[in-house]
Amino acid sequence: MLAVFVNCGAIILGSIIGLLFSKKITGELSSIVQTGAGVVTIVMGIQMAFEYQNIIFLAVSLIAGGILGTLLDIDGKIFRMGEALGRLTLRKQRTVIEEIDVATRVKSGSNGDEQNSTNFAYGFLNASVLFCVGAMAILGSMKAGIDKDYTIIFTKSVLDGFMAIVFTAAMGIGTAFSAISVFIYQGALTLLATLVAPYADEVLIAELTASGGALIVMIGINLIGIKEIKTANYLPGVVLSVIFVLIQRVFIS
């Protein structure tokens, strides 16, 4: 679990740096940072998506996964959890003086809190998907759990730390709370590494990487503002890509 704590720490540290940096930039520069982050994210996602071994698996996984995720409203549930965390954080940040004076600015304060909690949820949601989806998270957790080899996770931690700086500057402190998602996800994978390892061959990792890369492209599209995509609704596609590979292995190979 040491590697998981390091990864979470890198995200939190990067978020703190990004938050401090964001206070010194104008709205125009913030837009530039967000666009740059979007382009980098799209490039990263495309690179991962082209790892696919079977384009049919990728297509069906994304489409069927998107339909299933929409029916389950995964995006909405994660977003609402992010908003709740945001409101809790904002309440703790209020001072006694602000609470005494709340009657004189209740309207503007309420609208500000609602907007801030929404921004918080947006950063939390997108950063959680970016940091959790991908071959490095899976392989790194497996290597750490089985071989006590932390090289992959430590490398991922460095990358996540830098991405956290950019994401926080663009979307706010909600990015830091994605460390919770990383802790749960990678911690569970590390603990279950012994069970997962026998099935994680080259083909399976390739399909996981491809489907994860497609989701990361969606995040980049959201950041640039081309189209608003509910990325988390497509998360079942990652699971379906694994199922398809296992079905092929059992019934075709």
PDB file of C-alpha atoms in Angstrom:
ATOM      1  CA  MET A   1       0.000   0.000   0.000  1.00  0.00           C
ATOM      2  CA  LEU A   2       3.038   2.280   0.246  1.00  0.00           C
ATOM      3  CA  ALA A   3       2.873   3.066  -3.475  1.00  0.00           C
ATOM      4  CA  VAL A   4      -0.829   3.983  -3.207  1.00  0.00           C
ATOM      5  CA  PHE A   5      -0.097   6.496  -0.430  1.00  0.00           C
ATOM      6  CA  VAL A   6       2.720   8.002  -2.501  1.00  0.00           C
ATOM      7  CA  ASN A   7       0.393   8.360  -5.502  1.00  0.00           C
ATOM      8  CA  CYS A   8      -2.309  10.038  -3.410  1.00  0.00           C
ATOM      9  CA  GLY A   9       0.282  12.330  -1.824  1.00  0.00           C
ATOM     10  CA  ALA A  10       1.569  13.382  -5.254  1.00  0.00           C
ATOM     11  CA  ILE A  11      -1.969  14.298  -6.353  1.00  0.00           C
ATOM     12  CA  ILE A  12      -2.622  16.324  -3.198  1.00  0.00           C
ATOM     13  CA  LEU A  13       0.734  18.105  -3.447  1.00  0.00           C
ATOM     14  CA  GLY A  14       0.189  18.895  -7.128  1.00  0.00           C
ATOM     15  CA  SER A  15      -3.299  20.180  -6.332  1.00  0.00           C
ATOM     16  CA  ILE A  16      -1.954  22.508  -3.633  1.00  0.00           C
ATOM     17  CA  ILE A  17       0.634  23.899  -6.040  1.00  0.00           C
ATOM     18  CA  GLY A  18      -2.016  24.298  -8.739  1.00  0.00           C
ATOM     19  CA  LEU A  19      -4.359  26.061  -6.324  1.00  0.00           C
ATOM     20  CA  LEU A  20      -1.672  28.540  -5.330  1.00  0.00           C
ATOM     21  CA  PHE A  21      -0.787  29.130  -8.975  1.00  0.00           C
ATOM     22  CA  SER A  22      -4.431  29.615  -9.990  1.00  0.00           C
ATOM     23  CA  LYS A  23      -4.796  32.589  -7.656  1.00  0.00           C
ATOM     24  CA  LYS A  24      -2.153  34.487  -9.606  1.00  0.00           C
ATOM     25  CA  ILE A  25      -3.563  34.065 -13.090  1.00  0.00           C
ATOM     26  CA  THR A  26      -6.341  35.952 -14.858  1.00  0.00           C
ATOM     27  CA  GLY A  27      -9.472  34.442 -16.361  1.00  0.00           C
ATOM     28  CA  GLU A  28      -7.828  34.534 -19.789  1.00  0.00           C
ATOM     29  CA  LEU A  29      -4.762  32.667 -18.564  1.00  0.00           C
ATOM     30  CA  SER A  30      -7.020  30.177 -16.777  1.00  0.00           C
ATOM     31  CA  SER A  31      -8.726  29.498 -20.100  1.00  0.00           C
ATOM     32  CA  ILE A  32      -5.323  28.995 -21.722  1.00  0.00           C
ATOM     33  CA  VAL A  33      -4.325  26.522 -19.004  1.00  0.00           C
ATOM     34  CA  GLN A  34      -7.600  24.630 -19.385  1.00  0.00           C
ATOM     35  CA  THR A  35      -7.247  24.465 -23.175  1.00  0.00           C
ATOM     36  CA  GLY A  36      -3.637  23.302 -22.855  1.00  0.00           C
ATOM     37  CA  ALA A  37      -4.675  20.655 -20.340  1.00  0.00           C
ATOM     38  CA  GLY A  38      -7.414  19.559 -22.709  1.00  0.00           C
ATOM     39  CA  VAL A  39      -5.037  19.179 -25.652  1.00  0.00           C
ATOM     40  CA  VAL A  40      -2.501  17.232 -23.583  1.00  0.00           C
ATOM     41  CA  THR A  41      -5.270  15.006 -22.233  1.00  0.00           C
ATOM     42  CA  ILE A  42      -6.595  14.290 -25.725  1.00  0.00           C
ATOM     43  CA  VAL A  43      -3.095  13.433 -26.996  1.00  0.00           C
ATOM     44  CA  MET A  44      -2.563  11.115 -24.032  1.00  0.00           C
ATOM     45  CA  GLY A  45      -5.957   9.482 -24.560  1.00  0.00           C
ATOM     46  CA  ILE A  46      -5.453   8.956 -28.297  1.00  0.00           C
ATOM     47  CA  GLN A  47      -2.066   7.381 -27.660  1.00  0.00           C
ATOM     48  CA  MET A  48      -3.659   4.947 -25.222  1.00  0.00           C
ATOM     49  CA  ALA A  49      -6.724   4.275 -27.408  1.00  0.00           C
ATOM     50  CA  PHE A  50      -4.541   3.102 -30.305  1.00  0.00           C
ATOM     51  CA  GLU A  51      -3.314   0.218 -28.163  1.00  0.00           C
ATOM     52  CA  TYR A  52      -6.494  -1.727 -28.988  1.00  0.00           C
ATOM     53  CA  GLN A  53      -6.211  -5.278 -30.329  1.00  0.00           C
ATOM     54  CA  ASN A  54      -9.816  -5.554 -31.513  1.00  0.00           C
ATOM     55  CA  ILE A  55     -11.623  -2.404 -32.677  1.00  0.00           C
ATOM     56  CA  ILE A  56     -14.990  -4.172 -32.393  1.00  0.00           C
ATOM     57  CA  PHE A  57     -14.413  -4.755 -28.677  1.00  0.00           C
ATOM     58  CA  LEU A  58     -13.578  -1.077 -28.241  1.00  0.00           C
ATOM     59  CA  ALA A  59     -16.634   0.132 -30.185  1.00  0.00           C
ATOM     60  CA  VAL A  60     -19.144  -2.182 -28.524  1.00  0.00           C
ATOM     61  CA  SER A  61     -17.647  -1.607 -25.058  1.00  0.00           C
ATOM     62  CA  LEU A  62     -17.948   2.171 -25.332  1.00  0.00           C
ATOM     63  CA  ILE A  63     -21.451   2.207 -26.813  1.00  0.00           C
ATOM     64  CA  ALA A  64     -22.928  -0.496 -24.570  1.00  0.00           C
ATOM     65  CA  GLY A  65     -21.034   0.846 -21.573  1.00  0.00           C
ATOM     66  CA  GLY A  66     -22.322   4.361 -22.239  1.00  0.00           C
ATOM     67  CA  ILE A  67     -25.912   3.115 -22.408  1.00  0.00           C
ATOM     68  CA  LEU A  68     -25.527   1.093 -19.195  1.00  0.00           C
ATOM     69  CA  GLY A  69     -23.803   3.972 -17.389  1.00  0.00           C
ATOM     70  CA  THR A  70     -26.543   6.381 -18.438  1.00  0.00           C
ATOM     71  CA  LEU A  71     -29.263   4.045 -17.160  1.00  0.00           C
ATOM     72  CA  LEU A  72     -27.384   3.751 -13.853  1.00  0.00           C
ATOM     73  CA  ASP A  73     -26.657   7.520 -13.861  1.00  0.00           C
ATOM     74  CA  ILE A  74     -23.055   6.922 -12.779  1.00  0.00           C
ATOM     75  CA  ASP A  75     -21.984  10.419 -13.800  1.00  0.00           C
ATOM     76  CA  GLY A  76     -24.802  11.985 -11.821  1.00  0.00           C
ATOM     77  CA  LYS A  77     -24.055   9.959  -8.693  1.00  0.00           C
ATOM     78  CA  ILE A  78     -20.337  10.794  -8.756  1.00  0.00           C
ATOM     79  CA  PHE A  79     -21.090  14.430  -9.540  1.00  0.00           C
ATOM     80  CA  ARG A  80     -23.530  14.694  -6.625  1.00  0.00           C
ATOM     81  CA  MET A  81     -20.959  13.123  -4.325  1.00  0.00           C
ATOM     82  CA  GLY A  82     -18.450  15.744  -5.506  1.00  0.00           C
ATOM     83  CA  GLU A  83     -20.981  18.532  -4.889  1.00  0.00           C
ATOM     84  CA  ALA A  84     -21.613  17.221  -1.376  1.00  0.00           C
ATOM     85  CA  LEU A  85     -17.876  17.188  -0.660  1.00  0.00           C
ATOM     86  CA  GLY A  86     -17.628  20.692  -2.099  1.00  0.00           C
ATOM     87  CA  ARG A  87     -20.425  22.047   0.086  1.00  0.00           C
ATOM     88  CA  LEU A  88     -18.891  20.388   3.149  1.00  0.00           C
ATOM     89  CA  THR A  89     -15.517  21.952   2.369  1.00  0.00           C
ATOM     90  CA  LEU A  90     -17.050  25.377   1.806  1.00  0.00           C
ATOM     91  CA  ARG A  91     -18.942  25.238   5.086  1.00  0.00           C
ATOM     92  CA  LYS A  92     -15.762  24.411   6.973  1.00  0.00           C
ATOM     93  CA  GLN A  93     -13.989  27.320   5.291  1.00  0.00           C
ATOM     94  CA  ARG A  94     -16.535  29.895   6.485  1.00  0.00           C
ATOM     95  CA  THR A  95     -15.409  32.023   9.403  1.00  0.00           C
ATOM     96  CA  VAL A  96     -17.492  33.117  12.403  1.00  0.00           C
ATOM     97  CA  ILE A  97     -17.579  36.642  11.000  1.00  0.00           C
ATOM     98  CA  GLU A  98     -18.997  35.417   7.703  1.00  0.00           C
ATOM     99  CA  GLU A  99     -21.729  33.499   9.497  1.00  0.00           C
ATOM    100  CA  ILE A 100     -22.697  36.534  11.573  1.00  0.00           C
ATOM    101  CA  ASP A 101     -22.823  38.675   8.451  1.00  0.00           C
ATOM    102  CA  VAL A 102     -24.605  36.055   6.344  1.00  0.00           C
ATOM    103  CA  ALA A 103     -27.974  37.842   6.566  1.00  0.00           C
ATOM    104  CA  THR A 104     -26.632  40.815   4.631  1.00  0.00           C
ATOM    105  CA  ARG A 105     -25.317  38.725   1.758  1.00  0.00           C
ATOM    106  CA  VAL A 106     -27.341  35.529   1.830  1.00  0.00           C
ATOM    107  CA  LYS A 107     -28.330  35.768  -1.817  1.00  0.00           C
ATOM    108  CA  SER A 108     -24.877  36.317  -3.302  1.00  0.00           C
ATOM    109  CA  GLY A 109     -23.281  33.891  -0.836  1.00  0.00           C
ATOM    110  CA  SER A 110     -25.715  31.111  -1.732  1.00  0.00           C
ATOM    111  CA  ASN A 111     -25.175  31.514  -5.466  1.00  0.00           C
ATOM    112  CA  GLY A 112     -21.414  31.556  -4.948  1.00  0.00           C
ATOM    113  CA  ASP A 113     -21.504  28.378  -2.893  1.00  0.00           C
ATOM    114  CA  GLU A 114     -23.628  26.615  -5.507  1.00  0.00           C
ATOM    115  CA  GLN A 115     -21.239  27.591  -8.302  1.00  0.00           C
ATOM    116  CA  ASN A 116     -18.165  26.641  -6.266  1.00  0.00           C
ATOM    117  CA  SER A 117     -19.598  23.245  -5.342  1.00  0.00           C
ATOM    118  CA  THR A 118     -20.375  22.614  -9.019  1.00  0.00           C
ATOM    119  CA  ASN A 119     -16.802  23.495 -10.020  1.00  0.00           C
ATOM    120  CA  PHE A 120     -15.566  21.273  -7.197  1.00  0.00           C
ATOM    121  CA  ALA A 121     -17.628  18.343  -8.475  1.00  0.00           C
ATOM    122  CA  TYR A 122     -16.414  18.886 -12.059  1.00  0.00           C
ATOM    123  CA  GLY A 123     -12.758  18.775 -11.003  1.00  0.00           C
ATOM    124  CA  PHE A 124     -13.341  15.789  -8.734  1.00  0.00           C
ATOM    125  CA  LEU A 125     -15.147  13.815 -11.437  1.00  0.00           C
ATOM    126  CA  ASN A 126     -12.729  14.399 -14.307  1.00  0.00           C
ATOM    127  CA  ALA A 127      -9.575  13.987 -12.229  1.00  0.00           C
ATOM    128  CA  SER A 128     -10.902  10.757 -10.694  1.00  0.00           C
ATOM    129  CA  VAL A 129     -11.442   9.243 -14.140  1.00  0.00           C
ATOM    130  CA  LEU A 130      -8.083  10.447 -15.461  1.00  0.00           C
ATOM    131  CA  PHE A 131      -6.045   9.189 -12.495  1.00  0.00           C
ATOM    132  CA  CYS A 132      -7.845   5.845 -12.102  1.00  0.00           C
ATOM    133  CA  VAL A 133      -8.273   4.712 -15.710  1.00  0.00           C
ATOM    134  CA  GLY A 134      -5.263   3.355 -17.533  1.00  0.00           C
ATOM    135  CA  ALA A 135      -2.741   0.566 -17.785  1.00  0.00           C
ATOM    136  CA  MET A 136      -0.307   2.179 -15.358  1.00  0.00           C
ATOM    137  CA  ALA A 137      -2.866   2.104 -12.540  1.00  0.00           C
ATOM    138  CA  ILE A 138      -3.652  -1.559 -13.170  1.00  0.00           C
ATOM    139  CA  LEU A 139      -0.155  -2.850 -13.896  1.00  0.00           C
ATOM    140  CA  GLY A 140       1.413  -0.689 -11.214  1.00  0.00           C
ATOM    141  CA  SER A 141      -1.015  -1.923  -8.553  1.00  0.00           C
ATOM    142  CA  MET A 142      -0.438  -5.537  -9.591  1.00  0.00           C
ATOM    143  CA  LYS A 143       3.350  -5.200  -9.516  1.00  0.00           C
ATOM    144  CA  ALA A 144       3.204  -3.467  -6.144  1.00  0.00           C
ATOM    145  CA  GLY A 145       0.888  -6.108  -4.707  1.00  0.00           C
ATOM    146  CA  ILE A 146       2.644  -9.200  -6.038  1.00  0.00           C
ATOM    147  CA  ASP A 147       6.311  -8.348  -6.603  1.00  0.00           C
ATOM    148  CA  LYS A 148       6.612  -5.355  -4.233  1.00  0.00           C
ATOM    149  CA  ASP A 149       7.892  -3.475  -7.279  1.00  0.00           C
ATOM    150  CA  TYR A 150       6.779   0.159  -6.985  1.00  0.00           C
ATOM    151  CA  THR A 151       8.497   1.507 -10.118  1.00  0.00           C
ATOM    152  CA  ILE A 152       5.360   1.845 -12.239  1.00  0.00           C
ATOM    153  CA  ILE A 153       3.258   3.442  -9.491  1.00  0.00           C
ATOM    154  CA  PHE A 154       6.052   5.862  -8.570  1.00  0.00           C
ATOM    155  CA  THR A 155       6.332   6.889 -12.227  1.00  0.00           C
ATOM    156  CA  LYS A 156       2.550   7.309 -12.399  1.00  0.00           C
ATOM    157  CA  SER A 157       2.710   9.396  -9.218  1.00  0.00           C
ATOM    158  CA  VAL A 158       5.077  11.879 -10.867  1.00  0.00           C
ATOM    159  CA  LEU A 159       2.828  12.166 -13.926  1.00  0.00           C
ATOM    160  CA  ASP A 160      -0.319  12.480 -11.800  1.00  0.00           C
ATOM    161  CA  GLY A 161       1.311  15.169  -9.674  1.00  0.00           C
ATOM    162  CA  PHE A 162       2.041  17.349 -12.696  1.00  0.00           C
ATOM    163  CA  MET A 163      -1.415  16.732 -14.155  1.00  0.00           C
ATOM    164  CA  ALA A 164      -2.943  17.659 -10.777  1.00  0.00           C
ATOM    165  CA  ILE A 165      -1.200  21.046 -10.973  1.00  0.00           C
ATOM    166  CA  VAL A 166      -2.747  21.740 -14.374  1.00  0.00           C
ATOM    167  CA  PHE A 167      -6.165  20.330 -13.463  1.00  0.00           C
ATOM    168  CA  THR A 168      -6.393  22.290 -10.198  1.00  0.00           C
ATOM    169  CA  ALA A 169      -5.360  25.521 -11.907  1.00  0.00           C
ATOM    170  CA  ALA A 170      -8.109  24.933 -14.463  1.00  0.00           C
ATOM    171  CA  MET A 171     -10.895  23.342 -12.378  1.00  0.00           C
ATOM    172  CA  GLY A 172     -10.194  23.974  -8.698  1.00  0.00           C
ATOM    173  CA  ILE A 173      -9.524  22.110  -5.470  1.00  0.00           C
ATOM    174  CA  GLY A 174     -11.962  19.311  -6.329  1.00  0.00           C
ATOM    175  CA  THR A 175      -9.014  17.730  -8.111  1.00  0.00           C
ATOM    176  CA  ALA A 176      -7.296  17.083  -4.766  1.00  0.00           C
ATOM    177  CA  PHE A 177     -10.255  15.019  -3.539  1.00  0.00           C
ATOM    178  CA  SER A 178      -9.771  12.641  -6.470  1.00  0.00           C
ATOM    179  CA  ALA A 179      -7.025  11.202  -4.246  1.00  0.00           C
ATOM    180  CA  ILE A 180      -9.906   9.482  -2.413  1.00  0.00           C
ATOM    181  CA  SER A 181     -10.915   7.718  -5.629  1.00  0.00           C
ATOM    182  CA  VAL A 182      -7.296   6.760  -6.324  1.00  0.00           C
ATOM    183  CA  PHE A 183      -6.851   5.399  -2.804  1.00  0.00           C
ATOM    184  CA  ILE A 184      -9.974   3.213  -3.026  1.00  0.00           C
ATOM    185  CA  TYR A 185      -9.382   2.045  -6.606  1.00  0.00           C
ATOM    186  CA  GLN A 186      -5.656   1.371  -6.557  1.00  0.00           C
ATOM    187  CA  GLY A 187      -5.766   0.138  -2.975  1.00  0.00           C
ATOM    188  CA  ALA A 188      -8.394  -2.451  -3.913  1.00  0.00           C
ATOM    189  CA  LEU A 189      -6.405  -3.512  -6.992  1.00  0.00           C
ATOM    190  CA  THR A 190      -3.240  -3.893  -4.931  1.00  0.00           C
ATOM    191  CA  LEU A 191      -5.003  -6.032  -2.339  1.00  0.00           C
ATOM    192  CA  LEU A 192      -6.659  -8.141  -5.034  1.00  0.00           C
ATOM    193  CA  ALA A 193      -3.546  -8.328  -7.217  1.00  0.00           C
ATOM    194  CA  THR A 194      -3.059 -12.040  -6.573  1.00  0.00           C
ATOM    195  CA  LEU A 195      -6.497 -12.771  -8.049  1.00  0.00           C
ATOM    196  CA  VAL A 196      -6.211 -10.340 -10.968  1.00  0.00           C
ATOM    197  CA  ALA A 197      -2.672 -11.167 -12.106  1.00  0.00           C
ATOM    198  CA  PRO A 198      -3.359 -14.531 -13.842  1.00  0.00           C
ATOM    199  CA  TYR A 199      -5.833 -12.871 -16.224  1.00  0.00           C
ATOM    200  CA  ALA A 200      -3.911  -9.715 -17.025  1.00  0.00           C
ATOM    201  CA  ASP A 201      -2.044 -10.792 -20.131  1.00  0.00           C
ATOM    202  CA  GLU A 202      -0.970  -8.590 -23.030  1.00  0.00           C
ATOM    203  CA  VAL A 203      -4.332  -8.694 -24.826  1.00  0.00           C
ATOM    204  CA  LEU A 204      -6.353  -7.821 -21.729  1.00  0.00           C
ATOM    205  CA  ILE A 205      -4.098  -4.916 -20.795  1.00  0.00           C
ATOM    206  CA  ALA A 206      -4.242  -3.630 -24.392  1.00  0.00           C
ATOM    207  CA  GLU A 207      -8.051  -3.559 -24.410  1.00  0.00           C
ATOM    208  CA  LEU A 208      -8.162  -1.941 -20.967  1.00  0.00           C
ATOM    209  CA  THR A 209      -5.696   0.691 -22.125  1.00  0.00           C
ATOM    210  CA  ALA A 210      -7.702   1.394 -25.284  1.00  0.00           C
ATOM    211  CA  SER A 211     -11.052   1.773 -23.540  1.00  0.00           C
ATOM    212  CA  GLY A 212      -9.452   3.858 -20.801  1.00  0.00           C
ATOM    213  CA  GLY A 213      -7.782   6.037 -23.428  1.00  0.00           C
ATOM    214  CA  ALA A 214     -11.118   6.681 -25.112  1.00  0.00           C
ATOM    215  CA  LEU A 215     -12.510   7.955 -21.798  1.00  0.00           C
ATOM    216  CA  ILE A 216      -9.494  10.227 -21.357  1.00  0.00           C
ATOM    217  CA  VAL A 217     -10.120  11.697 -24.837  1.00  0.00           C
ATOM    218  CA  MET A 218     -13.645  12.523 -23.654  1.00  0.00           C
ATOM    219  CA  ILE A 219     -12.203  14.387 -20.658  1.00  0.00           C
ATOM    220  CA  GLY A 220      -9.993  16.407 -23.011  1.00  0.00           C
ATOM    221  CA  ILE A 221     -13.002  17.294 -25.167  1.00  0.00           C
ATOM    222  CA  ASN A 222     -14.803  18.523 -22.050  1.00  0.00           C
ATOM    223  CA  LEU A 223     -11.825  20.635 -21.008  1.00  0.00           C
ATOM    224  CA  ILE A 224     -11.529  22.337 -24.386  1.00  0.00           C
ATOM    225  CA  GLY A 225     -15.282  22.941 -24.462  1.00  0.00           C
ATOM    226  CA  ILE A 226     -15.990  21.237 -27.777  1.00  0.00           C
ATOM    227  CA  LYS A 227     -18.840  19.188 -26.295  1.00  0.00           C
ATOM    228  CA  GLU A 228     -20.064  18.318 -22.815  1.00  0.00           C
ATOM    229  CA  ILE A 229     -19.701  14.560 -22.354  1.00  0.00           C
ATOM    230  CA  LYS A 230     -20.763  12.695 -19.212  1.00  0.00           C
ATOM    231  CA  THR A 231     -17.548  10.717 -19.128  1.00  0.00           C
ATOM    232  CA  ALA A 232     -18.249   8.651 -16.020  1.00  0.00           C
ATOM    233  CA  ASN A 233     -21.290   7.097 -17.706  1.00  0.00           C
ATOM    234  CA  TYR A 234     -18.866   5.325 -20.035  1.00  0.00           C
ATOM    235  CA  LEU A 235     -16.920   3.658 -17.205  1.00  0.00           C
ATOM    236  CA  PRO A 236     -18.836   0.345 -17.607  1.00  0.00           C
ATOM    237  CA  GLY A 237     -17.179   0.160 -21.025  1.00  0.00           C
ATOM    238  CA  VAL A 238     -13.855  -0.557 -19.328  1.00  0.00           C
ATOM    239  CA  VAL A 239     -15.411  -3.516 -17.506  1.00  0.00           C
ATOM    240  CA  LEU A 240     -17.113  -4.734 -20.692  1.00  0.00           C
ATOM    241  CA  SER A 241     -13.789  -4.701 -22.557  1.00  0.00           C
ATOM    242  CA  VAL A 242     -12.446  -7.145 -19.964  1.00  0.00           C
ATOM    243  CA  ILE A 243     -15.552  -9.329 -20.238  1.00  0.00           C
ATOM    244  CA  PHE A 244     -15.268  -9.482 -24.029  1.00  0.00           C
ATOM    245  CA  VAL A 245     -11.636 -10.572 -23.840  1.00  0.00           C
ATOM    246  CA  LEU A 246     -12.481 -13.299 -21.318  1.00  0.00           C
ATOM    247  CA  ILE A 247     -15.415 -14.509 -23.455  1.00  0.00           C
ATOM    248  CA  GLN A 248     -13.158 -14.655 -26.507  1.00  0.00           C
ATOM    249  CA  ARG A 249     -10.586 -16.589 -24.515  1.00  0.00           C
ATOM    250  CA  VAL A 250     -13.122 -19.151 -23.294  1.00  0.00           C
ATOM    251  CA  PHE A 251     -15.318 -19.687 -26.356  1.00  0.00           C
ATOM    252  CA  ILE A 252     -13.100 -18.831 -29.329  1.00  0.00           C
ATOM    253  CA  SER A 253      -9.476 -19.509 -28.428  1.00  0.00           C
TER     254      SER A 253
END
